Amino acid sequence: MPKDDSAYALVGWYFKLILIVLFIYALLPLPFPRVRELFGIDFLSFNLFQYIGVGLMILAFIWVVIAQFQMKNSWRIGIDEHMKTELITIGLFRFSRNPIFLGMTLSLIGFFFAYPTVIAFFLLIIGSILMQIQIRLEEEHLQRQHGSVYLTYKKRVGRMLHLY
């Protein structure tokens, strides 16, 4: 991630902040068990939603690991303008141009269901917005790098999910 004052650097900084807040928020109930009750959304506080949330987080983790494995040497965190990577269009990338971000979104949804609080909801919304901005920055980079090959792929496969 760049350290300048670009929009891309700002998004990277907010991503790091969201991850830190999410990590702290996940661990906060250990010393303060009642903290989630203060910000809880009562109508979602059922075991079924918690099980769905944990299931989504597990599914998202597996999905992201598979997508990262399928990217092989093209896997990067952020945009590297100097490194030419292969455009991956197989595996999960046949269904989503951004399967890792899809997995991260599913994980945030799962976290919200597992811990239905106002704070988890805001983390879901802010994280989703940041991912959408990052996706668009990366898509511009991929279009510059791969040209018409990427445009053809973009027409064939949805940004987040495309089922045939």
GROMACS .gro file of C-alpha atoms in nm:
model
  164
    1MET     CA    1   0.000   0.000   0.000
    2PRO     CA    2   0.135   0.343  -0.087
    3LYS     CA    3   0.232   0.589   0.183
    4ASP     CA    4   0.142   0.903  -0.016
    5ASP     CA    5  -0.173   1.115   0.002
    6SER     CA    6  -0.353   0.942  -0.288
    7ALA     CA    7  -0.705   0.800  -0.269
    8TYR     CA    8  -0.553   0.454  -0.292
    9ALA     CA    9  -0.333   0.519   0.013
   10LEU     CA   10  -0.633   0.654   0.205
   11VAL     CA   11  -0.837   0.342   0.130
   12GLY     CA   12  -0.543   0.128   0.243
   13TRP     CA   13  -0.517   0.321   0.567
   14TYR     CA   14  -0.891   0.279   0.635
   15PHE     CA   15  -0.865  -0.092   0.555
   16LYS     CA   16  -0.596  -0.127   0.820
   17LEU     CA   17  -0.804   0.073   1.067
   18ILE     CA   18  -1.113  -0.142   1.007
   19LEU     CA   19  -0.908  -0.461   1.057
   20ILE     CA   20  -0.765  -0.328   1.384
   21VAL     CA   21  -1.110  -0.222   1.510
   22LEU     CA   22  -1.259  -0.557   1.404
   23PHE     CA   23  -0.982  -0.745   1.585
   24ILE     CA   24  -1.020  -0.539   1.903
   25TYR     CA   25  -1.398  -0.565   1.887
   26ALA     CA   26  -1.377  -0.944   1.850
   27LEU     CA   27  -1.152  -0.971   2.157
   28LEU     CA   28  -1.319  -0.704   2.372
   29PRO     CA   29  -1.580  -0.941   2.522
   30LEU     CA   30  -1.305  -1.148   2.683
   31PRO     CA   31  -1.233  -0.890   2.956
   32PHE     CA   32  -1.574  -0.718   2.922
   33PRO     CA   33  -1.840  -0.986   2.851
   34ARG     CA   34  -2.135  -0.745   2.859
   35VAL     CA   35  -1.997  -0.500   2.599
   36ARG     CA   36  -2.200  -0.654   2.314
   37GLU     CA   37  -2.522  -0.621   2.512
   38LEU     CA   38  -2.479  -0.242   2.516
   39PHE     CA   39  -2.487  -0.216   2.137
   40GLY     CA   40  -2.687  -0.530   2.055
   41ILE     CA   41  -2.960  -0.557   1.795
   42ASP     CA   42  -3.211  -0.763   1.990
   43PHE     CA   43  -3.427  -0.894   1.706
   44LEU     CA   44  -3.118  -1.066   1.554
   45SER     CA   45  -2.994  -1.213   1.882
   46PHE     CA   46  -3.097  -1.572   1.819
   47ASN     CA   47  -2.879  -1.882   1.812
   48LEU     CA   48  -2.988  -1.954   1.454
   49PHE     CA   49  -2.837  -1.624   1.333
   50GLN     CA   50  -2.519  -1.693   1.529
   51TYR     CA   51  -2.485  -2.037   1.368
   52ILE     CA   52  -2.548  -1.887   1.024
   53GLY     CA   53  -2.288  -1.621   1.098
   54VAL     CA   54  -2.023  -1.869   1.208
   55GLY     CA   55  -2.106  -2.087   0.906
   56LEU     CA   56  -2.066  -1.790   0.672
   57MET     CA   57  -1.732  -1.698   0.829
   58ILE     CA   58  -1.603  -2.056   0.788
   59LEU     CA   59  -1.731  -2.072   0.429
   60ALA     CA   60  -1.575  -1.731   0.355
   61PHE     CA   61  -1.240  -1.840   0.499
   62ILE     CA   62  -1.233  -2.154   0.283
   63TRP     CA   63  -1.346  -1.952  -0.024
   64VAL     CA   64  -1.070  -1.690   0.025
   65VAL     CA   65  -0.799  -1.954   0.078
   66ILE     CA   66  -0.906  -2.134  -0.241
   67ALA     CA   67  -0.912  -1.807  -0.437
   68GLN     CA   68  -0.567  -1.709  -0.310
   69PHE     CA   69  -0.433  -2.054  -0.399
   70GLN     CA   70  -0.584  -2.028  -0.749
   71MET     CA   71  -0.415  -1.691  -0.803
   72LYS     CA   72  -0.072  -1.850  -0.752
   73ASN     CA   73   0.195  -1.592  -0.840
   74SER     CA   74  -0.063  -1.326  -0.931
   75TRP     CA   75  -0.166  -1.288  -0.564
   76ARG     CA   76  -0.090  -0.941  -0.430
   77ILE     CA   77  -0.212  -0.719  -0.153
   78GLY     CA   78  -0.281  -0.393  -0.325
   79ILE     CA   79  -0.174  -0.273  -0.668
   80ASP     CA   80   0.180  -0.315  -0.791
   81GLU     CA   81   0.218  -0.093  -1.099
   82HIS     CA   82   0.560  -0.239  -1.181
   83MET     CA   83   0.479  -0.610  -1.162
   84LYS     CA   84   0.297  -0.767  -1.459
   85THR     CA   85   0.077  -1.053  -1.339
   86GLU     CA   86  -0.120  -1.318  -1.520
   87LEU     CA   87  -0.495  -1.257  -1.547
   88ILE     CA   88  -0.661  -1.545  -1.361
   89THR     CA   89  -0.995  -1.651  -1.513
   90ILE     CA   90  -1.024  -2.012  -1.394
   91GLY     CA   91  -1.159  -2.173  -1.078
   92LEU     CA   92  -1.355  -1.931  -0.859
   93PHE     CA   93  -1.259  -1.653  -1.101
   94ARG     CA   94  -1.505  -1.802  -1.352
   95PHE     CA   95  -1.786  -1.691  -1.119
   96SER     CA   96  -1.644  -1.374  -0.966
   97ARG     CA   97  -1.386  -1.121  -1.081
   98ASN     CA   98  -1.319  -1.054  -0.713
   99PRO     CA   99  -1.368  -1.379  -0.519
  100ILE     CA  100  -1.139  -1.267  -0.237
  101PHE     CA  101  -1.339  -0.950  -0.179
  102LEU     CA  102  -1.660  -1.156  -0.207
  103GLY     CA  103  -1.524  -1.385   0.065
  104MET     CA  104  -1.428  -1.088   0.280
  105THR     CA  105  -1.780  -0.946   0.239
  106LEU     CA  106  -1.934  -1.281   0.336
  107SER     CA  107  -1.706  -1.287   0.638
  108LEU     CA  108  -1.825  -0.942   0.749
  109ILE     CA  109  -2.188  -1.048   0.701
  110GLY     CA  110  -2.117  -1.362   0.904
  111PHE     CA  111  -1.950  -1.157   1.176
  112PHE     CA  112  -2.256  -0.932   1.192
  113PHE     CA  113  -2.490  -1.231   1.223
  114ALA     CA  114  -2.268  -1.394   1.485
  115TYR     CA  115  -2.241  -1.066   1.682
  116PRO     CA  116  -2.548  -0.862   1.585
  117THR     CA  117  -2.456  -0.520   1.715
  118VAL     CA  118  -2.462  -0.168   1.582
  119ILE     CA  119  -2.082  -0.167   1.579
  120ALA     CA  120  -2.064  -0.489   1.374
  121PHE     CA  121  -2.322  -0.341   1.135
  122PHE     CA  122  -2.113  -0.026   1.083
  123LEU     CA  123  -1.800  -0.237   1.032
  124LEU     CA  124  -1.992  -0.434   0.766
  125ILE     CA  125  -2.109  -0.118   0.586
  126ILE     CA  126  -1.775   0.067   0.603
  127GLY     CA  127  -1.579  -0.245   0.508
  128SER     CA  128  -1.810  -0.308   0.211
  129ILE     CA  129  -1.774   0.050   0.088
  130LEU     CA  130  -1.395   0.035   0.117
  131MET     CA  131  -1.387  -0.297  -0.071
  132GLN     CA  132  -1.600  -0.153  -0.351
  133ILE     CA  133  -1.358   0.139  -0.386
  134GLN     CA  134  -1.057  -0.095  -0.382
  135ILE     CA  135  -1.221  -0.324  -0.639
  136ARG     CA  136  -1.267  -0.034  -0.878
  137LEU     CA  137  -0.906   0.079  -0.832
  138GLU     CA  138  -0.783  -0.274  -0.902
  139GLU     CA  139  -1.012  -0.311  -1.204
  140GLU     CA  140  -0.870   0.008  -1.355
  141HIS     CA  141  -0.520  -0.134  -1.301
  142LEU     CA  142  -0.612  -0.470  -1.457
  143GLN     CA  143  -0.767  -0.296  -1.756
  144ARG     CA  144  -0.447  -0.094  -1.810
  145GLN     CA  145  -0.235  -0.406  -1.767
  146HIS     CA  146  -0.438  -0.657  -1.971
  147GLY     CA  147  -0.637  -0.436  -2.210
  148SER     CA  148  -0.897  -0.607  -2.429
  149VAL     CA  149  -0.842  -0.946  -2.263
  150TYR     CA  150  -0.960  -0.798  -1.934
  151LEU     CA  151  -1.253  -0.617  -2.101
  152THR     CA  152  -1.371  -0.947  -2.250
  153TYR     CA  153  -1.339  -1.116  -1.910
  154LYS     CA  154  -1.520  -0.823  -1.746
  155LYS     CA  155  -1.817  -0.863  -1.983
  156ARG     CA  156  -1.835  -1.237  -1.914
  157VAL     CA  157  -1.793  -1.247  -1.535
  158GLY     CA  158  -1.967  -1.034  -1.271
  159ARG     CA  159  -1.778  -0.808  -1.033
  160MET     CA  160  -1.882  -1.003  -0.723
  161LEU     CA  161  -2.077  -1.309  -0.840
  162HIS     CA  162  -2.199  -1.441  -1.173
  163LEU     CA  163  -2.391  -1.767  -1.183
  164TYR     CA  164  -2.446  -1.925  -1.522
   0.00000   0.00000   0.00000
